[in-house]
Coordinates of C-alpha atoms and ligand atoms in Angstrom, one line a residue:
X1 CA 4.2 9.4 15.4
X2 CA 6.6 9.5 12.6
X3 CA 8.9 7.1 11.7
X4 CA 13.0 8.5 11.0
X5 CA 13.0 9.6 6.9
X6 CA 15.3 8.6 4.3
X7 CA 16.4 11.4 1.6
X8 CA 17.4 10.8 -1.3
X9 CA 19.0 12.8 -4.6
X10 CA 20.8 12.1 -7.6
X11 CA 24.7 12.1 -8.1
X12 CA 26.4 11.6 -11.7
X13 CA 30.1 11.2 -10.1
X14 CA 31.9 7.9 -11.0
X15 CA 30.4 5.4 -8.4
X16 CA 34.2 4.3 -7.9
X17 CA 35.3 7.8 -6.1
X18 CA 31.8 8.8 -4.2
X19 CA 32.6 9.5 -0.5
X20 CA 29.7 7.2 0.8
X21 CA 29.7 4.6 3.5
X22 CA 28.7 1.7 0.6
X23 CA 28.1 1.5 -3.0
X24 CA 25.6 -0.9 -4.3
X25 CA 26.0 -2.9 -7.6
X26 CA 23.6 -5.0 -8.9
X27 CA 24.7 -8.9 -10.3
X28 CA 23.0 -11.3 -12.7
X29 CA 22.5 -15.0 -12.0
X30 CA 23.4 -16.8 -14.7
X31 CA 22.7 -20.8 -15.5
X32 CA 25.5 -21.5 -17.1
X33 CA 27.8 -24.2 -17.0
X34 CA 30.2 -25.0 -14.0
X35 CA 33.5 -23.8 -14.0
X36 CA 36.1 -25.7 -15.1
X37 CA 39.2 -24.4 -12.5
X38 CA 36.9 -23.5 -9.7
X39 CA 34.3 -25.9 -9.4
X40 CA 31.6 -23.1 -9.4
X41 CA 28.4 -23.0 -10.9
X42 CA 27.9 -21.0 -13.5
X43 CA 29.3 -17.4 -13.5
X44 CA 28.0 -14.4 -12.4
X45 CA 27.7 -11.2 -14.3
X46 CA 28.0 -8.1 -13.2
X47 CA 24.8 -5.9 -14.0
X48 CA 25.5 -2.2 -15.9
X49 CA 26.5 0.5 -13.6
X50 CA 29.2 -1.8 -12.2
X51 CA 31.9 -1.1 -14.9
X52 CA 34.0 1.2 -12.7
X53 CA 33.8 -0.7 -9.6
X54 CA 34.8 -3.5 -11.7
X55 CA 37.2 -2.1 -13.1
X56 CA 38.8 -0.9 -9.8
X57 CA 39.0 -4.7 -8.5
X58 CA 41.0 -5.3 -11.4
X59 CA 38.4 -7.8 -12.9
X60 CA 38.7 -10.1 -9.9
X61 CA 35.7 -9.1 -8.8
X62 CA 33.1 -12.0 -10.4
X63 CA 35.2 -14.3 -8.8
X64 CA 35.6 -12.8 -5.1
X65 CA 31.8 -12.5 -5.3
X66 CA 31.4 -16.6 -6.2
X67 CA 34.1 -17.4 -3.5
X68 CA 31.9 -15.5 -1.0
X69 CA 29.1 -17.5 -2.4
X70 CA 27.1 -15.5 -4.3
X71 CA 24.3 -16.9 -6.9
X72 CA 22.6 -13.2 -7.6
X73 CA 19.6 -14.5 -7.0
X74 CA 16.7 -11.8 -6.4
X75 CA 17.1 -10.7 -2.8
X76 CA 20.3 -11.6 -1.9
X77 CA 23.0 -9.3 -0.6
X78 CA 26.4 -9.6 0.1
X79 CA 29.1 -7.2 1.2
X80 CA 32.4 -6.7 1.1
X81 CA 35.2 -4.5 2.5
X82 CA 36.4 -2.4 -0.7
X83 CA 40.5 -2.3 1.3
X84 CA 41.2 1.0 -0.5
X85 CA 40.0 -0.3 -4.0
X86 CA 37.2 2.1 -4.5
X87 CA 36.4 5.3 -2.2
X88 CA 33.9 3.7 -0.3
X89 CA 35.1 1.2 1.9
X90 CA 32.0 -1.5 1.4
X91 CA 30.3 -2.8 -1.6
X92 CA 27.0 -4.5 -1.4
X93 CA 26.4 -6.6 -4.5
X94 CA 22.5 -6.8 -5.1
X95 CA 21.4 -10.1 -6.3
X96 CA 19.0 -9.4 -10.0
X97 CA 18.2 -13.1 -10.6
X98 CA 18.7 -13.9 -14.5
X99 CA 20.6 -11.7 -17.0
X100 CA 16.6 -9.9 -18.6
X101 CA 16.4 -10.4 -22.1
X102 CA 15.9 -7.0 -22.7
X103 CA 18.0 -4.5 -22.2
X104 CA 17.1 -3.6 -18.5
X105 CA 15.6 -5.4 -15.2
X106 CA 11.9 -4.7 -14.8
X107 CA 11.4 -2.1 -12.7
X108 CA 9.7 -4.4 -9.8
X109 CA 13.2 -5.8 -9.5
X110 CA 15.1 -3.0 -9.1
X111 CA 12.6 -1.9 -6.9
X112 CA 12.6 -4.8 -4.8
X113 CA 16.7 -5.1 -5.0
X114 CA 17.0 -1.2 -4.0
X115 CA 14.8 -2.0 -0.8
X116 CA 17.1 -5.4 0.2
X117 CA 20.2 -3.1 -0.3
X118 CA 19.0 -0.4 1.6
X119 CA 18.0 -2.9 4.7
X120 CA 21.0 -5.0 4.4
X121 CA 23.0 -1.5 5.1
X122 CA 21.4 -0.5 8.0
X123 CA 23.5 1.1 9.9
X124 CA 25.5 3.1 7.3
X125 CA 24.6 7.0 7.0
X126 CA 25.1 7.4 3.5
X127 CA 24.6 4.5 0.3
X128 CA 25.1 4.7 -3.7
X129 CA 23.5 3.0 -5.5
X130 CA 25.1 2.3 -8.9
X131 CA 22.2 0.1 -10.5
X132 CA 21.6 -0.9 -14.2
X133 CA 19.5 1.8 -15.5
X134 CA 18.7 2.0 -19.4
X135 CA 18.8 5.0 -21.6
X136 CA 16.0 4.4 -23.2
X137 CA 12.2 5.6 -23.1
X138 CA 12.2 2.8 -19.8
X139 CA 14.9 4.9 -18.4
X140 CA 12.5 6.9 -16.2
X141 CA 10.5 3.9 -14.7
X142 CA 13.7 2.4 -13.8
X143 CA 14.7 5.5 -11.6
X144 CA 11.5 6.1 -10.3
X145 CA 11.4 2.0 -8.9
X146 CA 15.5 2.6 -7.4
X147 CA 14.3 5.4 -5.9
X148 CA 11.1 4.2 -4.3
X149 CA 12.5 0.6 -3.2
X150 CA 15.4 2.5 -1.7
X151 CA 13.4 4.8 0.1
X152 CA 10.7 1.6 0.9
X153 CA 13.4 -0.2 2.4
X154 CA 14.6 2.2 4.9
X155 CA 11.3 2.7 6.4
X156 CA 11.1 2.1 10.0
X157 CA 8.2 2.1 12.5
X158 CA 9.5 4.0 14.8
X159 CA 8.1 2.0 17.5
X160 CA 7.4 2.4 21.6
X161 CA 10.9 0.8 23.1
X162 CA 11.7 3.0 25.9
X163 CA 15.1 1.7 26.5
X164 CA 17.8 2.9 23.4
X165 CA 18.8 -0.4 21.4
X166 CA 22.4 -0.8 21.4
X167 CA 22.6 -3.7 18.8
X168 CA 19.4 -2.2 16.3
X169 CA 21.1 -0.5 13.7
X170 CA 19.6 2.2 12.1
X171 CA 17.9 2.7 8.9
X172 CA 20.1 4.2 6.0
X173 CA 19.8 8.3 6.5
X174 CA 20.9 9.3 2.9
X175 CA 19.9 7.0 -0.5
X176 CA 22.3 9.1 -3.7
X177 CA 21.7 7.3 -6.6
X178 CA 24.1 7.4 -9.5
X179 CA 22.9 8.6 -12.7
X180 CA 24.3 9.7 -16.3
X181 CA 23.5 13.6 -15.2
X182 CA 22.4 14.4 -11.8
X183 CA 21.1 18.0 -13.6
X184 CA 18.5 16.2 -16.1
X185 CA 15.5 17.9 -15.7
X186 CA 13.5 14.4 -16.3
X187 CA 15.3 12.6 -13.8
X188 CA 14.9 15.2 -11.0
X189 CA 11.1 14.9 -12.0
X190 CA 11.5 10.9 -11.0
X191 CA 12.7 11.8 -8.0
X192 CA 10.2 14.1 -7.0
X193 CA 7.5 11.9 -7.8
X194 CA 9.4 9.4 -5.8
X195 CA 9.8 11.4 -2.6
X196 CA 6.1 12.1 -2.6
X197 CA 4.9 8.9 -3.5
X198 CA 7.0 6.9 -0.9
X199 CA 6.4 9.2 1.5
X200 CA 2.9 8.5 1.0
X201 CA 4.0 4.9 1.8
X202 CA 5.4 5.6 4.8
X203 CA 2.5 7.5 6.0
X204 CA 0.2 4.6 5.4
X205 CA 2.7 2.1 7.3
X206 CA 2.7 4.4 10.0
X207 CA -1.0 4.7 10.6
X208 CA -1.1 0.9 10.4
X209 CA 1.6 -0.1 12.1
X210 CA 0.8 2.3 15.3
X211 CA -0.7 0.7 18.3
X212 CA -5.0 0.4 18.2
X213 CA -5.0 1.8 21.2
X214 CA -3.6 5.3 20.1
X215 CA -5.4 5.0 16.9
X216 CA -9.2 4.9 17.6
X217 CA -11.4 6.7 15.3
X218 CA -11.1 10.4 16.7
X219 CA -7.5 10.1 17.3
X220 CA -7.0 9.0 13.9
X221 CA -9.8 11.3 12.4
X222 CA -8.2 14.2 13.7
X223 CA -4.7 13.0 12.5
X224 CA -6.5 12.6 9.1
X225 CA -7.8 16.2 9.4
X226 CA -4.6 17.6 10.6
X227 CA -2.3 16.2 7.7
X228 CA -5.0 17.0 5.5
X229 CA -5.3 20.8 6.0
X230 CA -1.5 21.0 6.4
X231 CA -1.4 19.8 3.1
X232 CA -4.0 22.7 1.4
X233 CA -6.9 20.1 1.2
X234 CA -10.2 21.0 1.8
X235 CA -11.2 18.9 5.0
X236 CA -14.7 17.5 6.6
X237 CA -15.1 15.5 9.4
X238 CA -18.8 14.5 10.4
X239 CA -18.6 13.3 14.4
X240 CA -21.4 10.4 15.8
X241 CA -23.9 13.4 16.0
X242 CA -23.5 14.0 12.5
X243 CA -23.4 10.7 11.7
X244 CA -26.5 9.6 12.7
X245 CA -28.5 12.8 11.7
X246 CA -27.4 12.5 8.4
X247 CA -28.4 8.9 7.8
X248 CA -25.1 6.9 7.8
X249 CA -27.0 4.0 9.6
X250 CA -23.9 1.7 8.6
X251 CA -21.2 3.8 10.0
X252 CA -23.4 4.5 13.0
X253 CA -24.9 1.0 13.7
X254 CA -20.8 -0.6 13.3
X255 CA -19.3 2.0 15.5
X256 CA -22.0 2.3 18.3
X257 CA -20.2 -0.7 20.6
X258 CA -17.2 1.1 21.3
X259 CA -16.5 4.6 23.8
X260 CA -14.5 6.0 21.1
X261 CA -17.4 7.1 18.2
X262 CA -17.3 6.8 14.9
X263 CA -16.1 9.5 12.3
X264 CA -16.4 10.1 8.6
X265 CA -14.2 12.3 7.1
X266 CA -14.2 13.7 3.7
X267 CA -11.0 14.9 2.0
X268 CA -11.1 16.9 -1.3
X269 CA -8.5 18.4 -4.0
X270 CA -9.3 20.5 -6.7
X271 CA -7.0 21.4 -9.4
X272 CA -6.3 24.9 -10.1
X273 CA -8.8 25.9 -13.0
X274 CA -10.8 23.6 -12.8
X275 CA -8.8 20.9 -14.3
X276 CA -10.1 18.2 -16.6
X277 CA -13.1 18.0 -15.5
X278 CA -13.2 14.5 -14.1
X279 CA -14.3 13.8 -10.7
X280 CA -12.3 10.5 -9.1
X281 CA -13.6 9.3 -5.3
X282 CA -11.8 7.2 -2.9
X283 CA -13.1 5.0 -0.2
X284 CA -10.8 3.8 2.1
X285 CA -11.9 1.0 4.9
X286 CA -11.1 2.5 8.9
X287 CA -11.6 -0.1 11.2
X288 CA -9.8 1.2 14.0
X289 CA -9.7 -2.5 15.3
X290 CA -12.0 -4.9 14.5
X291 CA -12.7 -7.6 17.3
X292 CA -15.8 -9.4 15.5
X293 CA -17.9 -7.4 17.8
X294 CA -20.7 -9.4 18.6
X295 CA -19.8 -12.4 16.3
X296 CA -16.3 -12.1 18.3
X297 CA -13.4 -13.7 16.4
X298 CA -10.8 -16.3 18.1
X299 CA -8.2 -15.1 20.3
X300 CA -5.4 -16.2 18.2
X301 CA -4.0 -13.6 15.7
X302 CA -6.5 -10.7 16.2
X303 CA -3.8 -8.1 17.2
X304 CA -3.2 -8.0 13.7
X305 CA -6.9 -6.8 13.2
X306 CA -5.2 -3.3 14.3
X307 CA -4.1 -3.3 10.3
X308 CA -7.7 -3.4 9.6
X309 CA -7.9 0.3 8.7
X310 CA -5.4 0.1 6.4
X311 CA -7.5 1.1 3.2
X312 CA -8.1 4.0 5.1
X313 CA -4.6 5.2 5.8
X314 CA -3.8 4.4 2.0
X315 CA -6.7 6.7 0.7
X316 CA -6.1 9.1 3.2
X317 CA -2.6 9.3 2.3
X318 CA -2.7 9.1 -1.3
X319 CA -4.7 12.4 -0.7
X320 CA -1.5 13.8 0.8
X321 CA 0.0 12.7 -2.1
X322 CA -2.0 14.2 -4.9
X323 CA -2.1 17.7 -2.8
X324 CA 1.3 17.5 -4.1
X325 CA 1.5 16.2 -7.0
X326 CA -1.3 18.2 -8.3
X327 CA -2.9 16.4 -10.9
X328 CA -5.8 18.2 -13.5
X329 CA -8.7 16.1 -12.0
X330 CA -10.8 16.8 -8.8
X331 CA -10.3 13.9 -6.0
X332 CA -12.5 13.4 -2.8
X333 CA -11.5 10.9 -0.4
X334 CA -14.5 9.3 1.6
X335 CA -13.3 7.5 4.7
X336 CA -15.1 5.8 7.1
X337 CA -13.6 5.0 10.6
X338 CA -15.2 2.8 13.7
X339 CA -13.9 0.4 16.2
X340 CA -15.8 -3.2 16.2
X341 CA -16.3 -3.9 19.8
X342 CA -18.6 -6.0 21.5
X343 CA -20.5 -4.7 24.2
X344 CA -23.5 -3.7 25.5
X345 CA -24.6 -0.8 23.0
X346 CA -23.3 -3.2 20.3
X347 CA -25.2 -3.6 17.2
X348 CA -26.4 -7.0 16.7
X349 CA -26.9 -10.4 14.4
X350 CA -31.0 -9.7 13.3
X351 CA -30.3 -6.0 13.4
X352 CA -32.2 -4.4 10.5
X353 CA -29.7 -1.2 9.3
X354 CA -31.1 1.5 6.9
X355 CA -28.2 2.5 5.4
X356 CA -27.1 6.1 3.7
X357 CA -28.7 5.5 0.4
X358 CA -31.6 4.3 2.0
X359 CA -31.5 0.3 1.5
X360 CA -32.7 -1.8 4.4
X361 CA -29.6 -4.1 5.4
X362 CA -30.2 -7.6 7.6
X363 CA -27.2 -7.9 9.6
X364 CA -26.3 -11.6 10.2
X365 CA -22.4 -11.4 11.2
X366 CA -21.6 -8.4 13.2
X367 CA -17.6 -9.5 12.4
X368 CA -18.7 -8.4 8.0
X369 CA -18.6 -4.6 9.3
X370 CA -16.7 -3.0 6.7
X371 CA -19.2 -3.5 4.0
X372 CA -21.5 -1.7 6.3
X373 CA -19.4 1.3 6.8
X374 CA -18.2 1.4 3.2
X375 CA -22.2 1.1 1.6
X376 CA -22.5 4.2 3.6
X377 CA -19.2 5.7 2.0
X378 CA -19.6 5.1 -1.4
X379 CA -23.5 6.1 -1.4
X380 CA -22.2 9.3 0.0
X381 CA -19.9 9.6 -2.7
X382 CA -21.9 8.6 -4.8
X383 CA -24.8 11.2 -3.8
X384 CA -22.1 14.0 -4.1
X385 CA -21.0 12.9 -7.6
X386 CA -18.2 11.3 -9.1
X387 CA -16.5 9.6 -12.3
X388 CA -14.6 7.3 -10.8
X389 CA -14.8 5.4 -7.5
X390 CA -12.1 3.4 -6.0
X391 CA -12.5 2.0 -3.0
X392 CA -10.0 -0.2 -0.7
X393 CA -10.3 -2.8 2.0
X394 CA -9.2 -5.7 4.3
X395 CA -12.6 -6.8 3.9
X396 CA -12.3 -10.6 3.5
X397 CA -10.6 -13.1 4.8
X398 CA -11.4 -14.9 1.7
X399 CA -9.1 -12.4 -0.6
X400 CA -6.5 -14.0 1.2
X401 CA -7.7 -17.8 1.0
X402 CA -8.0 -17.2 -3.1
X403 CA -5.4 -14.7 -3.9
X404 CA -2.8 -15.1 -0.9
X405 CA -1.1 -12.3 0.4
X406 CA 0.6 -10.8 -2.6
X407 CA -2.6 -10.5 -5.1
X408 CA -5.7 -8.0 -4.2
X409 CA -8.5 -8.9 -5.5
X410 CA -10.3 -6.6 -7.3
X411 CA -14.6 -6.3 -8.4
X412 CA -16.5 -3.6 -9.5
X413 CA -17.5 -2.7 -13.5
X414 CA -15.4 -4.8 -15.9
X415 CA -13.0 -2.0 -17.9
X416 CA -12.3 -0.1 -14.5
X417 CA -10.8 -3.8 -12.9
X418 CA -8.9 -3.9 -15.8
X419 CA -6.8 -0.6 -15.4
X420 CA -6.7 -1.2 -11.9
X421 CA -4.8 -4.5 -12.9
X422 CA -2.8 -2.8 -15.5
X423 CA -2.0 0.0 -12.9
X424 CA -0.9 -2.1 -10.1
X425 CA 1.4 -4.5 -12.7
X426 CA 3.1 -1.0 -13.5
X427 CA 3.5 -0.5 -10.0
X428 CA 4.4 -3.7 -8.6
X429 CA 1.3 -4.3 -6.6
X430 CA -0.2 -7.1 -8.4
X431 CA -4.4 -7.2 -8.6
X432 CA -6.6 -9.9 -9.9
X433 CA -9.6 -9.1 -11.3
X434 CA -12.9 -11.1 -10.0
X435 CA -16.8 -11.4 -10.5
X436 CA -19.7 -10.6 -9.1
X437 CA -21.9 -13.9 -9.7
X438 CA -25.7 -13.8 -9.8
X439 CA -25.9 -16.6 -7.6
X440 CA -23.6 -15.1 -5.2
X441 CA -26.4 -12.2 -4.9
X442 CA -29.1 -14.6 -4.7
X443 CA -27.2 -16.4 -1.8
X444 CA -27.8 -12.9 0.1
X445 CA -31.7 -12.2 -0.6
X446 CA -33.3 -11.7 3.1
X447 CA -36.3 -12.6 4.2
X448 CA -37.2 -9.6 6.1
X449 CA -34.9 -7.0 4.0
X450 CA -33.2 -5.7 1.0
X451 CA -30.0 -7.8 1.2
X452 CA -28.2 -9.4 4.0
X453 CA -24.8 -8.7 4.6
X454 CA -22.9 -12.2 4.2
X455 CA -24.9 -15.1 2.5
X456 CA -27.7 -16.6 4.7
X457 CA -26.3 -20.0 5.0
X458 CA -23.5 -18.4 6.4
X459 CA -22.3 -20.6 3.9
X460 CA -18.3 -19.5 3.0
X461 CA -18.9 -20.0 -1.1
X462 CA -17.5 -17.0 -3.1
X463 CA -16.8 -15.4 0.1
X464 CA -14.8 -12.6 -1.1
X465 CA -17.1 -11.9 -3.9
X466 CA -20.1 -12.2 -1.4
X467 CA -18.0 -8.5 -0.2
X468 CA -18.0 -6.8 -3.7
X469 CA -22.0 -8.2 -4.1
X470 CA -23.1 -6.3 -1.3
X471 CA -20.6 -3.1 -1.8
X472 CA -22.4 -3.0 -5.8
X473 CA -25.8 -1.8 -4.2
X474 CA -24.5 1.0 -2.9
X475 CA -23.0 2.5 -6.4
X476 CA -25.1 4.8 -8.9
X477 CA -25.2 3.0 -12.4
X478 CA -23.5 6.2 -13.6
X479 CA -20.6 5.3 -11.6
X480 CA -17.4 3.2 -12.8
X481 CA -16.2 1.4 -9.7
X482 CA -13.6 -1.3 -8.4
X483 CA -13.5 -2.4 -5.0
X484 CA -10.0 -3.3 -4.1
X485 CA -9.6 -6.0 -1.2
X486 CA -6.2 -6.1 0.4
X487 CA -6.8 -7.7 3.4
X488 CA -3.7 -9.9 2.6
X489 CA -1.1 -7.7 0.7
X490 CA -1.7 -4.3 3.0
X491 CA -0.1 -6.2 5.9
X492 CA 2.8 -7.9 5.9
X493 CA 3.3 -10.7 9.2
X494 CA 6.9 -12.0 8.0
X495 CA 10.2 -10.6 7.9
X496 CA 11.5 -8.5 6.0
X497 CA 11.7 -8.9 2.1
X498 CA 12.7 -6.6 -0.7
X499 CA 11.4 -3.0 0.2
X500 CA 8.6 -5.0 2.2
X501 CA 9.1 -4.2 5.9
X502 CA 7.4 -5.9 8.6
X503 CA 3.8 -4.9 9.4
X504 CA 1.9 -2.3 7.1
X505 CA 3.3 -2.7 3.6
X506 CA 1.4 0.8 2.0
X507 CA -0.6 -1.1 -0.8
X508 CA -2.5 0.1 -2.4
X509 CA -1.2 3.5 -2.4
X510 CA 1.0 3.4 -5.6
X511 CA -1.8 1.5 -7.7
X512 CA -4.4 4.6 -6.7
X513 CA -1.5 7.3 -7.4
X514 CA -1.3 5.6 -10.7
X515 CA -4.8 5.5 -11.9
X516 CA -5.3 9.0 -11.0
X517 CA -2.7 9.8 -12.9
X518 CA -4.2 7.4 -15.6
X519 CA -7.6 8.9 -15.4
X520 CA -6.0 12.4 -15.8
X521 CA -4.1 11.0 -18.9
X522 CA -6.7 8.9 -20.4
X523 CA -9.8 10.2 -19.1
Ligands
LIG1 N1 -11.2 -7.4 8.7 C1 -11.8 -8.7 8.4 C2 -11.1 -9.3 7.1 C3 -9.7 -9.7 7.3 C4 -9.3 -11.0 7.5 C5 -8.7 -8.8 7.0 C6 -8.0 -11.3 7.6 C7 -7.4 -9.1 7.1 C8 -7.0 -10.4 7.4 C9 -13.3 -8.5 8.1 O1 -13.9 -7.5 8.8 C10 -13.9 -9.8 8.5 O2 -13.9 -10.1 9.7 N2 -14.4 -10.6 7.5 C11 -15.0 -11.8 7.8 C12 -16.3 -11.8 7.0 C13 -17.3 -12.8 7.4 C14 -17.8 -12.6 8.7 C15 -18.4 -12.8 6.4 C16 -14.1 -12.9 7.3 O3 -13.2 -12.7 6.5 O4 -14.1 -14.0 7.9
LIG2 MN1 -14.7 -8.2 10.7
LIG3 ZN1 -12.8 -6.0 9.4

């Protein structure tokens, strides 16, 4: 299932006489004092990129805007029937919140302001966008967040409706963005980047927004496989027999409740020539649909538990990504898929699990299953060799108690959590870095065991960090790791907001993009 796609290109006519169903504009808030004549609060101003349009209204067009009521707050759209002023007959004026001190809007503005444009103009076929974008060396992170919040925000599931839907509009089919000179070799470079990367988005969304049901571990296995060789990687996929000959007592023990079996499937690029010579690894959680198993969970709210492969769809489709973009180091994706189902071949609270690296594992809550398919994961990647290792998951509930749903929480060895922050502040996907306490360990010695897998008092303390604990035993001390939990930010239950649709939001696919490209810099 594919949702519809959204192109997008370049355009350096004057925004004023493009032949498009709406222009976009951006406009400042600012907090000045209220108007004199018109009673007004403050006035607005009217971001760069504007000038034309502005000109064409004859400098009446501040004021229309705060008759309509605009405040240019961040989000906010408003439109207006151009009447033969400009070419396109409708404006949409993007709200930037306050006037930046620098020259330019951060690019997570933009970003977010190109997504509420592009949503507020459903409908419409083809958009401008004429938004402030600065000359400068910040000229090409500016593109790069237009073009991915436009293309963000006119993502949409495509969905199961079997009746058409007279009154849903549909998503914006053609994002041109207006630039000094649509020929610049560096911009066109933005928007390649862009294409790939938010198509890699949309991917993810897709996988996680589809229906559990269609999307059990096979299924989505052999959609993982499929993508994967279309795109020239090299592609393993080791079935239940495989599984369990080979030692993956984790994956195995998790995904031996449900009909569907359990899959692992391994995903690998390597640069032409060998490349740098680093080797990064991703992990990505694939819960198929996580019920509790055994240790059921309440009623309430567990359809969303279909999102709980969602670190899985983002590493599997970051891979697609870098098949493209073809950085100099080698990457092998590691991902994990089984459905937590109770039943009667379900593994159980008191199960002793040897896992792939050979630790002995008490099981005490059969509903903490990603940490036992990802010990297997990472061991494997471990065992096969690797730099770097990034993994991603909706592992705890506690991620979202302590961060909320906007912050991932990130663990693993101290300098790697900190470009992991660093990437997902350039990227707009905000991660906290977090530790792994001694006592918290301690609060997971078992009696008959190596470690349990949640503290034994089943005691809630450091509950997130109880995850990246227990995922730490199965990484080589050569290793630099970060375990990534987005159990809140990969899944987005409200409406729509900035180039945040409803459902599967893509993070963390932009952070990982990013530190690849980071590693490959930087080393
Ligand atoms: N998939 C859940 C975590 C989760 C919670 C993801 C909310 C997204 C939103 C995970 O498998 C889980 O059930 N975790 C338990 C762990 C507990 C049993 C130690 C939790 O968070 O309660
Ligand atoms: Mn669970
Ligand atoms: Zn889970």
């Amino acid at each position: 299932m594919t949702s519809p796609s959204t192109t997008l290109s370049l355009v350096d006519t004057d925004p004023a006489e493009l032949a498009v169903d709406a222009i976009v504009i951006g406009v400042h808030s600012t907090t000045g004092e209220q108007d004199a004549t018109s009673g007004l609060a403050g006035t607005l101003l009217l971001a760069s990129g504007a000038e034309s349009i502005a000109a064409a209204f004859d400098g009446k067009l501040t004021e229309t805007l705060a008759l309509l009521g605009a405040t240019g707050g961040p989000g906010e759209v408003i439109k207006l029937a151009t009447l033969g002023t400009v070419t396109a007959p409708v404006l949409a004026v993007v709200g930037l919140g306050a006037e930046p001190s620098g020259a330019a809007p951060a690019p997570e503005t933009l970003r977010r302001a190109a997504g509420a444009a592009v949503r507020a103009l459903a409908g419409a076929a083809r958009v401008a966008m004429a938004l402030p974008l600065p000359d400068d060396a910040d000229a090409a992170d500016a593109l790069r967040a237009v073009a991915e919040g436009a293309l963000l925000g006119g993502y949409r599931f495509a969905g199961y409706k079997t009746r058409p839907q007279p009154t849903r509009r549909e998503p914006v089919a053609e994002v041109l963005v207006a630039v000094p000179d649509a020929a610049d070799a560096a911009a066109q470079a933005e928007v390649t980047r862009a294409r790939t990367v938010a198509g890699a988005v949309r991917r993810t969304r897709d996988w996680v927004n589809i229906a559990p049901n269609e999307l059990r571990p096979p299924a989505f296995a052999d959609a993982v496989a499929e993508a994967g060789r279309a795109a020239g990687l090299e592609v393993e996929v080791l079935d239940e027999v495989a599984l369990r000959e080979g030692g993956y007592g984790g994956i195995t023990a998790v995904g031996q409740g449900s009909e569907a079996p359990p899959r692992l499937v391994k995903l690998t690029y390597t640069p032409d020539g060998g490349g740098t010579g680093k080797r990064v690894a991703l992990v990505g959680k694939g819960i198929t649909f996580d019920t509790g198993g055994i240790s059921i969970k309440p009623a309430q709210g567990m359809w969303e538990m279909k999102s709980d492969m969602a670190g899985a769809a983002a590493v599997a489709a970051t891979m697609l990504a870098v098949a493209e973009l073809k950085p100099s180091v080698t990457v092998t994706a590691y991902v994990p898929m089984a459905e937590n189902m109770p039943s009667g071949t379900s593994y159980r609270p008191g199960d002793v699990i040897t896992m792939f690296n050979g630790k002995k594992v008490e099981v005490l809550n059969t509903d903490a299953e990603g940490r036992m398919i990802l010990g297997d994961a990472m061991a494997r990647a471990c065992a096969d060799g690797c730099d770097y290792l990034f993994e991603t998951s909706t592992l705890t509930g506690g991620q979202v108690v302590s961060l909320g749903k906007r912050i991932s929480g990130v663990m693993g060895t101290a300098e790697l959590c900190e470009r992991v922050r660093d990437a997902g502040d350039a990227v707009g996907e905000p991660a906290w870095p977090m530790p792994l306490p001694d006592d918290v360990r301690k609060g997971m010695d078992s009696d008959v065991a190596d470690i349990s897998q949640v503290n034994a008092g089943m005691d809630r303390a450091g509950h997130m960090l109880q995850g990246g604990v227990f995922l730490r035993e199965f990484v080589t001390d050569d290793v630099a790791w970060a375990h990534i939990d987005i159990a809140g930010p990969s899944y987005h239950s409200g409406e729509a907001t900035g180039y945040w649709t409803k459902g599967g939001t893509g993070v963390p696919v932009r952070t990982l993009l990013h530190l690849i490209d980071d590693v490959d810099t930087n080393g």
